[in-house]
Amino acid sequence: MTSTPIASKIIPKAARASLDPATIDYTSDRQRNAVEALINEFTISPQLLQDVKASFMEGMKKGLKKDGETMAMVTSYVMGRLDGSEVGSYLALDVGGTNLRVVAVHLTGGGEITTSQTKYRIDEKLKVGEAKALFDFMAVCVDSFLDEHQIVVRGDTQFELGFTFSFPVLQTSINRGTLITWTKGFNASGMVGKDPVAFLQDAFNRRHIPVRVAALVNDTVGTLLAHAYNHPDTCMGVILGTGCNGAYIEKMENIAKWKGDASAKEMIINMEFGAFDKERQVLPLTMFDNKMDRKSVNPNKQILEKMIAGMYLGEITRNVLLNLIDRRLLFEGCISADLNQMWTFETAYMSTIEADNSATLHATRKILESTLSFSSTTMNDRQIVKLVVELVGKRAARLSAAAIASVLDHTGDWKQKAAIGIDGSLFEYYPSFNTDIMDGLEEVFGPTVRQNVSIGLAQDGSGVGAALCALLAAKYTN
């Protein structure tokens, strides 16, 4: 059994080694002008930050009023708050990729949590076979986990389980929903339009496994809850990784589209904010963004996500570099076969380049020459690559700040002590991403926001967060 730290912590990464464009020894005026044009295109000015925030807030209000809006503002059915005093043991089942994961979460009070977990590989045949067989496998894994960890129930009680099912679902209650479509290589038959919770519960019941599926969980909602157990003043959970999304606590009176039980005062809203501005009215899209969008698997969708999330930043950077190469303003117009392929410039390379503070930009050179197969690079080449990387990365962080600021302004939480839990590799590992976000919040609200609002790493929304969701579901039901 391992102890799971849920508190904010210092993020283990290097800071950005910023490059002053004035220090670049340009090879020509054309090159200098091209770089200056890129700086203008990718810089999110304080005024643009405010404009994006204002438009974002309007999008939030529309989504709260009715379904079918650009920002879905999905009602999570998760009501009530955590204060860290909760105790008990709960299970989580996290399904949505190559493996499924079963987690036992033990709450000991005082914000302390211990966990034990096991991963199980999902056979490719199960992913595309009959849905019943897939859910039977999930139940068998949970049963095996309980045996492995010698977890038993007393009498006729049942374990409460939070089910993170990372596929598009139309949720109809805290533990009910219908699958809209399979994604991520799954295509089990007989499932679309059906309730995944009913399939899983049936599999448990047929095997007499003492588990009740208490909650169907979105991982962003889980991120908020995972942070809130140690920080009761948590007002928002955010995912900044391969994709992006946000969830926050909304007053029931503001959710005009809600037709259900209104006895609770608050509910967590899953914003699905990556879809913001599909109308392209305010986001500063460049031709490099548009090129990447056209070549993506979902053109004209998830516009904000494609400017923020780790899945896309490397490809945007690659598009900028290709444009400079084609104009003979970089690498003397020579291209490497590797860089010529889509998605080869990884966001992980950007992190390394951002942190490169060596006099000769040695780490940048290693990526360009050893990884991307350029025969040689000049200092000028490496400086321009580093600057482009910084422009794309910093823009992503400042647009993230605009989204977070919109929620803080909408709720008024920036005026008081509040915590924001953020999960995802981009926030955890990308140099200065957290600093750029906080700088953006200060531009919007002034220095007071630094005293009131803390942003910290919240881990395992799909595991710990799902179990906490099961706790709240059981608590509210009872």
XYZ file of C-alpha atoms in Angstrom:
478
model
C 0.000 0.000 0.000
C 1.385 3.398 -0.912
C 0.710 6.819 0.455
C -0.694 9.176 -2.153
C 0.289 12.852 -1.778
C -2.663 14.966 -2.809
C -1.339 18.307 -1.577
C 0.079 21.001 -3.818
C 3.781 20.569 -4.235
C 6.730 22.181 -5.935
C 6.581 21.109 -9.547
C 9.723 19.110 -10.440
C 10.852 20.791 -13.617
C 13.277 23.366 -14.908
C 12.303 26.966 -15.468
C 12.249 28.475 -18.931
C 15.592 29.862 -20.077
C 14.062 32.749 -21.987
C 15.732 34.023 -25.160
C 15.836 37.752 -25.854
C 15.162 38.250 -29.595
C 17.573 41.200 -29.528
C 20.465 38.786 -28.867
C 19.897 36.866 -32.110
C 22.548 37.533 -34.744
C 20.179 37.679 -37.717
C 21.481 36.664 -41.131
C 19.323 39.211 -42.965
C 16.620 41.827 -42.556
C 14.160 39.339 -44.058
C 14.908 36.911 -41.262
C 14.594 39.629 -38.608
C 11.257 40.781 -40.054
C 9.936 37.219 -40.189
C 10.813 36.640 -36.530
C 9.214 39.950 -35.498
C 6.048 38.971 -37.372
C 5.926 35.657 -35.483
C 6.342 37.450 -32.162
C 3.366 39.674 -33.012
C 1.243 36.722 -34.143
C 1.852 34.509 -31.126
C 1.940 37.059 -28.312
C -1.207 37.203 -26.167
C -1.345 40.866 -25.130
C -3.032 41.926 -21.872
C -5.961 43.301 -23.890
C -6.379 40.074 -25.882
C -6.242 38.130 -22.612
C -9.180 40.203 -21.349
C -11.069 39.816 -24.653
C -10.704 36.023 -24.606
C -11.854 35.945 -20.974
C -14.958 38.031 -21.741
C -15.926 35.800 -24.681
C -15.248 32.679 -22.625
C -17.573 33.888 -19.856
C -20.325 34.454 -22.411
C -19.795 30.907 -23.654
C -20.122 29.591 -20.104
C -23.446 31.381 -19.592
C -24.835 30.018 -22.870
C -23.835 26.473 -21.941
C -25.448 26.786 -18.504
C -28.673 27.998 -20.098
C -29.237 25.175 -22.608
C -27.711 22.069 -24.114
C -26.123 22.052 -27.543
C -23.927 25.128 -27.075
C -20.255 25.278 -28.079
C -19.128 24.810 -24.478
C -21.289 21.933 -23.275
C -21.129 22.837 -19.541
C -22.140 19.281 -18.658
C -24.000 18.754 -15.381
C -21.972 16.133 -13.497
C -24.654 15.292 -10.888
C -21.870 15.560 -8.280
C -23.196 17.684 -5.437
C -21.721 18.708 -2.123
C -18.135 19.449 -1.105
C -15.303 17.626 0.626
C -13.697 19.016 3.776
C -10.917 16.464 4.311
C -12.502 14.897 7.379
C -14.152 12.081 5.443
C -13.050 8.553 6.281
C -13.668 5.151 4.749
C -12.568 2.876 1.920
C -13.757 3.165 -1.666
C -12.890 1.626 -5.020
C -12.208 3.171 -8.423
C -12.196 1.546 -11.852
C -10.416 3.550 -14.548
C -11.077 2.410 -18.130
C -10.125 4.269 -21.287
C -6.914 3.061 -22.858
C -4.504 0.174 -23.229
C -4.940 -0.868 -19.599
C -7.669 -0.694 -17.031
C -6.794 0.167 -13.463
C -8.412 -0.811 -10.174
C -7.660 1.416 -7.183
C -8.544 1.038 -3.510
C -8.602 4.406 -1.770
C -8.497 4.591 2.006
C -9.438 7.936 3.564
C -8.067 8.388 7.059
C -9.195 11.965 7.707
C -7.124 15.120 7.927
C -6.724 15.096 4.156
C -4.654 11.899 4.333
C -5.105 9.194 1.704
C -3.466 5.825 1.098
C -3.971 3.819 -2.063
C -3.274 0.418 -3.551
C -3.722 -0.261 -7.250
C -3.237 -2.805 -10.011
C -3.251 -2.409 -13.795
C -4.665 -5.026 -16.149
C -4.007 -5.105 -19.884
C -7.113 -5.147 -22.088
C -6.798 -7.661 -24.922
C -7.344 -6.134 -28.363
C -10.018 -8.753 -29.111
C -12.034 -7.613 -26.096
C -11.992 -4.024 -27.364
C -13.800 -4.988 -30.579
C -15.772 -8.040 -29.418
C -19.106 -8.166 -27.618
C -19.653 -5.511 -24.959
C -20.789 -8.136 -22.438
C -17.398 -9.873 -22.636
C -15.551 -6.577 -22.125
C -17.549 -5.676 -19.018
C -17.253 -9.237 -17.699
C -13.484 -8.799 -17.950
C -13.722 -5.539 -15.956
C -15.666 -7.332 -13.218
C -13.180 -10.220 -13.130
C -10.323 -7.710 -12.716
C -12.068 -6.018 -9.784
C -12.722 -9.429 -8.185
C -9.084 -10.439 -8.714
C -7.948 -7.132 -7.195
C -10.052 -7.682 -4.062
C -8.537 -11.176 -3.668
C -4.978 -9.975 -4.378
C -5.161 -7.265 -1.748
C -7.217 -9.370 0.682
C -9.990 -6.789 0.786
C -13.200 -8.224 2.225
C -16.604 -6.808 3.119
C -18.436 -7.635 6.294
C -21.974 -8.951 6.280
C -24.167 -7.949 3.367
C -22.525 -4.553 2.764
C -21.036 -3.530 -0.582
C -18.041 -1.511 -1.685
C -18.919 1.793 -3.347
C -17.066 2.207 -6.654
C -16.382 5.242 -8.830
C -16.239 4.324 -12.529
C -14.055 6.520 -14.747
C -15.223 5.576 -18.230
C -13.183 7.783 -20.560
C -15.451 7.742 -23.593
C -18.133 10.207 -24.764
C -21.148 9.609 -22.524
C -24.434 11.447 -22.090
C -24.797 11.376 -18.322
C -28.348 11.191 -16.949
C -27.658 10.777 -13.212
C -24.730 10.349 -10.833
C -24.429 6.680 -11.849
C -26.303 6.481 -15.136
C -25.448 7.460 -18.700
C -25.452 6.297 -22.301
C -22.436 5.741 -24.515
C -22.478 8.171 -27.456
C -19.640 6.541 -29.390
C -16.531 4.464 -28.835
C -13.088 6.078 -29.303
C -9.418 5.145 -28.704
C -9.570 1.892 -30.676
C -12.554 0.446 -28.797
C -15.589 -0.738 -30.769
C -17.315 -3.388 -28.655
C -20.647 -4.315 -30.198
C -24.038 -3.737 -28.612
C -22.933 -0.864 -26.399
C -23.599 2.450 -28.186
C -26.758 4.016 -26.787
C -26.581 1.760 -23.703
C -25.608 2.453 -20.097
C -22.045 1.358 -19.211
C -22.902 1.386 -15.506
C -25.765 -1.092 -16.058
C -23.411 -3.415 -17.995
C -20.767 -3.258 -15.246
C -23.237 -3.684 -12.381
C -24.806 -6.674 -14.138
C -21.349 -8.257 -14.481
C -20.728 -7.732 -10.737
C -24.126 -9.145 -9.783
C -23.793 -12.287 -11.913
C -20.504 -13.067 -10.170
C -21.781 -12.101 -6.713
C -19.030 -9.489 -6.367
C -20.006 -7.161 -3.479
C -19.505 -3.895 -5.359
C -22.010 -1.167 -6.231
C -21.228 1.307 -9.018
C -21.981 4.530 -7.147
C -20.730 7.085 -9.651
C -19.928 7.485 -13.342
C -16.985 9.890 -13.321
C -15.369 12.406 -15.673
C -11.618 12.639 -14.996
C -11.688 16.451 -14.789
C -14.386 16.333 -12.109
C -12.225 13.728 -10.389
C -9.236 16.082 -10.525
C -11.208 18.745 -8.651
C -12.233 16.231 -5.975
C -8.738 14.730 -5.633
C -7.387 18.208 -4.875
C -10.315 19.169 -2.648
C -9.771 16.388 -0.099
C -6.547 18.071 0.985
C -7.632 21.597 0.021
C -11.289 22.121 1.012
C -11.251 25.567 -0.602
C -10.706 24.006 -4.060
C -12.992 25.684 -6.583
C -11.734 24.240 -9.877
C -10.051 21.206 -11.404
C -8.159 21.489 -14.694
C -6.554 19.013 -17.100
C -3.547 20.370 -19.009
C -1.922 17.391 -20.664
C -2.438 15.631 -23.969
C -5.859 17.319 -23.975
C -7.401 20.036 -21.845
C -10.596 20.603 -19.878
C -11.915 22.215 -16.725
C -14.507 21.589 -14.016
C -15.696 23.945 -11.290
C -18.314 24.272 -8.562
C -21.403 26.156 -9.746
C -24.377 27.482 -7.786
C -27.488 25.515 -8.657
C -29.429 28.726 -9.230
C -27.105 29.581 -12.152
C -27.723 26.297 -14.002
C -30.846 27.339 -15.902
C -30.987 24.105 -17.941
C -31.051 21.888 -14.825
C -34.450 20.226 -14.394
C -33.586 17.729 -11.660
C -33.421 17.802 -7.880
C -32.544 21.328 -6.797
C -32.301 20.658 -3.054
C -28.500 20.912 -3.155
C -26.984 24.381 -3.415
C -24.102 23.479 -5.725
C -23.031 21.071 -8.454
C -19.740 20.442 -10.237
C -19.877 21.421 -13.911
C -17.719 19.605 -16.472
C -17.057 22.456 -18.872
C -15.586 20.675 -21.921
C -13.848 23.998 -22.570
C -11.511 22.656 -25.256
C -14.383 23.268 -27.700
C -14.453 27.030 -26.986
C -14.680 29.411 -29.962
C -15.404 26.959 -32.752
C -16.913 30.052 -34.399
C -13.368 31.510 -34.510
C -14.413 34.908 -33.260
C -11.783 35.729 -30.662
C -8.922 33.206 -30.531
C -5.828 34.478 -32.431
C -5.547 31.574 -34.869
C -2.551 31.686 -37.198
C -2.056 29.917 -40.519
C 0.073 27.425 -38.607
C -2.880 26.553 -36.344
C -5.199 26.284 -39.340
C -2.825 23.943 -41.158
C -2.592 21.665 -38.130
C -6.374 21.743 -37.648
C -7.075 20.765 -41.264
C -4.749 17.759 -40.957
C -6.159 16.636 -37.585
C -8.646 13.792 -37.074
C -11.329 16.299 -36.007
C -11.085 19.443 -38.189
C -12.945 22.552 -36.969
C -13.470 21.036 -33.527
C -11.749 21.555 -30.160
C -10.199 24.826 -31.343
C -8.994 26.039 -27.930
C -7.655 22.595 -27.054
C -5.582 22.612 -30.243
C -3.910 25.871 -29.149
C -3.237 24.671 -25.587
C -2.859 20.913 -25.292
C 0.360 18.944 -25.415
C -0.858 16.776 -28.264
C -0.763 19.727 -30.655
C 1.960 22.182 -29.570
C 4.802 20.300 -31.239
C 2.938 20.133 -34.545
C 2.194 23.876 -34.485
C 5.897 24.494 -33.852
C 6.836 22.162 -36.725
C 4.539 24.105 -39.074
C 6.249 27.382 -38.153
C 9.707 25.895 -38.705
C 8.699 24.445 -42.093
C 7.443 27.858 -43.193
C 10.767 29.476 -42.267
C 12.680 26.704 -44.049
C 10.569 27.062 -47.201
C 11.403 30.784 -47.219
C 15.126 29.946 -46.791
C 15.194 31.771 -43.460
C 16.200 28.724 -41.391
C 18.701 25.864 -41.895
C 19.666 27.505 -45.230
C 16.409 26.188 -46.654
C 17.326 22.544 -46.004
C 14.796 20.142 -44.453
C 15.406 16.851 -42.677
C 13.320 13.815 -43.613
C 12.238 13.483 -39.990
C 10.942 17.033 -39.614
C 9.119 16.645 -42.916
C 6.768 14.081 -41.312
C 3.702 15.199 -39.353
C 3.768 14.947 -35.544
C 7.541 14.291 -35.423
C 8.343 17.451 -33.443
C 7.178 16.279 -30.025
C 6.070 18.581 -27.230
C 8.636 16.814 -25.037
C 11.332 18.294 -27.295
C 9.872 21.730 -26.612
C 10.293 21.228 -22.851
C 13.982 20.383 -23.327
C 14.560 23.352 -25.652
C 12.720 25.771 -23.331
C 14.987 24.754 -20.427
C 18.216 24.926 -22.478
C 20.358 27.647 -20.882
C 23.739 26.581 -22.268
C 25.849 29.157 -24.087
C 25.792 27.139 -27.325
C 22.222 25.774 -26.880
C 23.683 22.288 -26.729
C 20.416 20.496 -25.797
C 18.629 22.219 -28.690
C 21.417 21.183 -31.050
C 21.195 17.578 -29.869
C 17.457 17.419 -30.623
C 17.858 19.007 -34.051
C 20.900 17.028 -35.159
C 20.724 13.710 -33.283
C 16.950 13.282 -33.000
C 15.611 15.107 -36.057
C 18.592 14.283 -38.310
C 19.711 17.727 -39.452
C 23.292 17.326 -40.683
C 24.379 20.519 -38.924
C 22.921 23.654 -37.347
C 24.223 27.145 -36.689
C 23.789 29.146 -33.526
C 21.375 31.348 -35.474
C 19.266 28.289 -36.369
C 19.164 27.108 -32.769
C 18.253 30.553 -31.421
C 15.335 30.916 -33.814
C 14.065 27.407 -33.059
C 14.256 28.179 -29.332
C 12.354 31.441 -29.796
C 9.597 29.764 -31.849
C 9.219 27.079 -29.195
C 8.906 29.728 -26.485
C 6.274 31.653 -28.454
C 4.087 28.572 -28.953
C 4.491 27.328 -25.371
C 3.894 30.675 -23.713
C 0.804 31.326 -25.838
C -0.637 28.001 -24.639
C -0.070 28.911 -20.991
C -1.597 32.377 -21.367
C -4.691 31.012 -23.112
C -4.964 28.509 -20.249
C -4.812 31.474 -17.881
C -7.664 33.158 -19.781
C -9.854 30.070 -19.339
C -9.059 29.807 -15.620
C -9.564 33.551 -15.123
C -13.003 33.274 -16.722
C -14.119 30.776 -14.091
C -12.594 32.773 -11.228
C -14.355 35.917 -12.454
C -17.679 34.105 -13.003
C -17.688 32.628 -9.492
C -15.916 35.513 -7.754
C -13.510 33.028 -6.158
C -10.459 35.165 -6.986
C -11.587 37.578 -4.254
C -11.119 34.980 -1.496
C -8.874 32.079 -0.544
C -9.274 29.472 -3.265
C -7.295 26.546 -4.647
C -7.138 25.148 -8.177
C -5.984 21.584 -8.774
C -4.342 20.950 -12.152
C -3.385 17.554 -13.544
C -1.596 16.658 -16.766
C 1.895 16.327 -18.172
C 1.943 19.830 -19.677
C 1.374 21.510 -16.324
C 3.595 19.064 -14.474
C 6.635 19.070 -16.762
C 6.621 21.986 -19.209
C 9.041 24.713 -18.053
C 7.389 27.762 -16.465
C 3.858 26.763 -17.548
C 2.563 27.286 -14.016
C 4.418 30.604 -13.713
C 2.996 31.847 -17.017
C -0.526 30.968 -15.858
C -0.144 32.852 -12.603
C 1.374 35.845 -14.427
C -1.675 35.857 -16.699
C -4.055 35.754 -13.725
C -2.253 38.714 -12.186
C -2.637 40.684 -15.416
C -6.386 40.084 -15.277
C -7.062 40.585 -11.562
C -4.063 42.459 -10.153
C -1.593 41.329 -7.465
C -4.351 40.343 -5.000
C -4.943 37.122 -6.927
C -1.503 35.795 -5.927
C -2.414 36.169 -2.268
C -5.815 34.512 -2.659
C -5.534 31.840 -5.348
C -3.116 28.912 -5.325
C -2.583 26.570 -8.254
C -1.090 23.181 -7.526
C -0.561 19.741 -8.965
C -3.558 17.480 -8.336
C -2.868 13.887 -9.223
C -4.977 10.902 -10.197
C -8.378 12.379 -10.831
C -9.375 9.161 -12.607
C -8.438 7.011 -9.593
C -8.472 8.874 -6.280
C -10.939 11.433 -7.681
C -13.315 8.703 -8.870
C -13.300 7.076 -5.434
C -14.054 10.429 -3.801
C -16.883 10.890 -6.275
C -18.291 7.549 -5.108
C -18.094 8.862 -1.542
C -20.044 12.007 -2.415
C -22.583 10.020 -4.424
C -23.221 7.640 -1.531
C -23.354 10.543 0.911
C -25.832 12.514 -1.182
C -27.988 9.449 -1.936
C -28.156 8.561 1.718
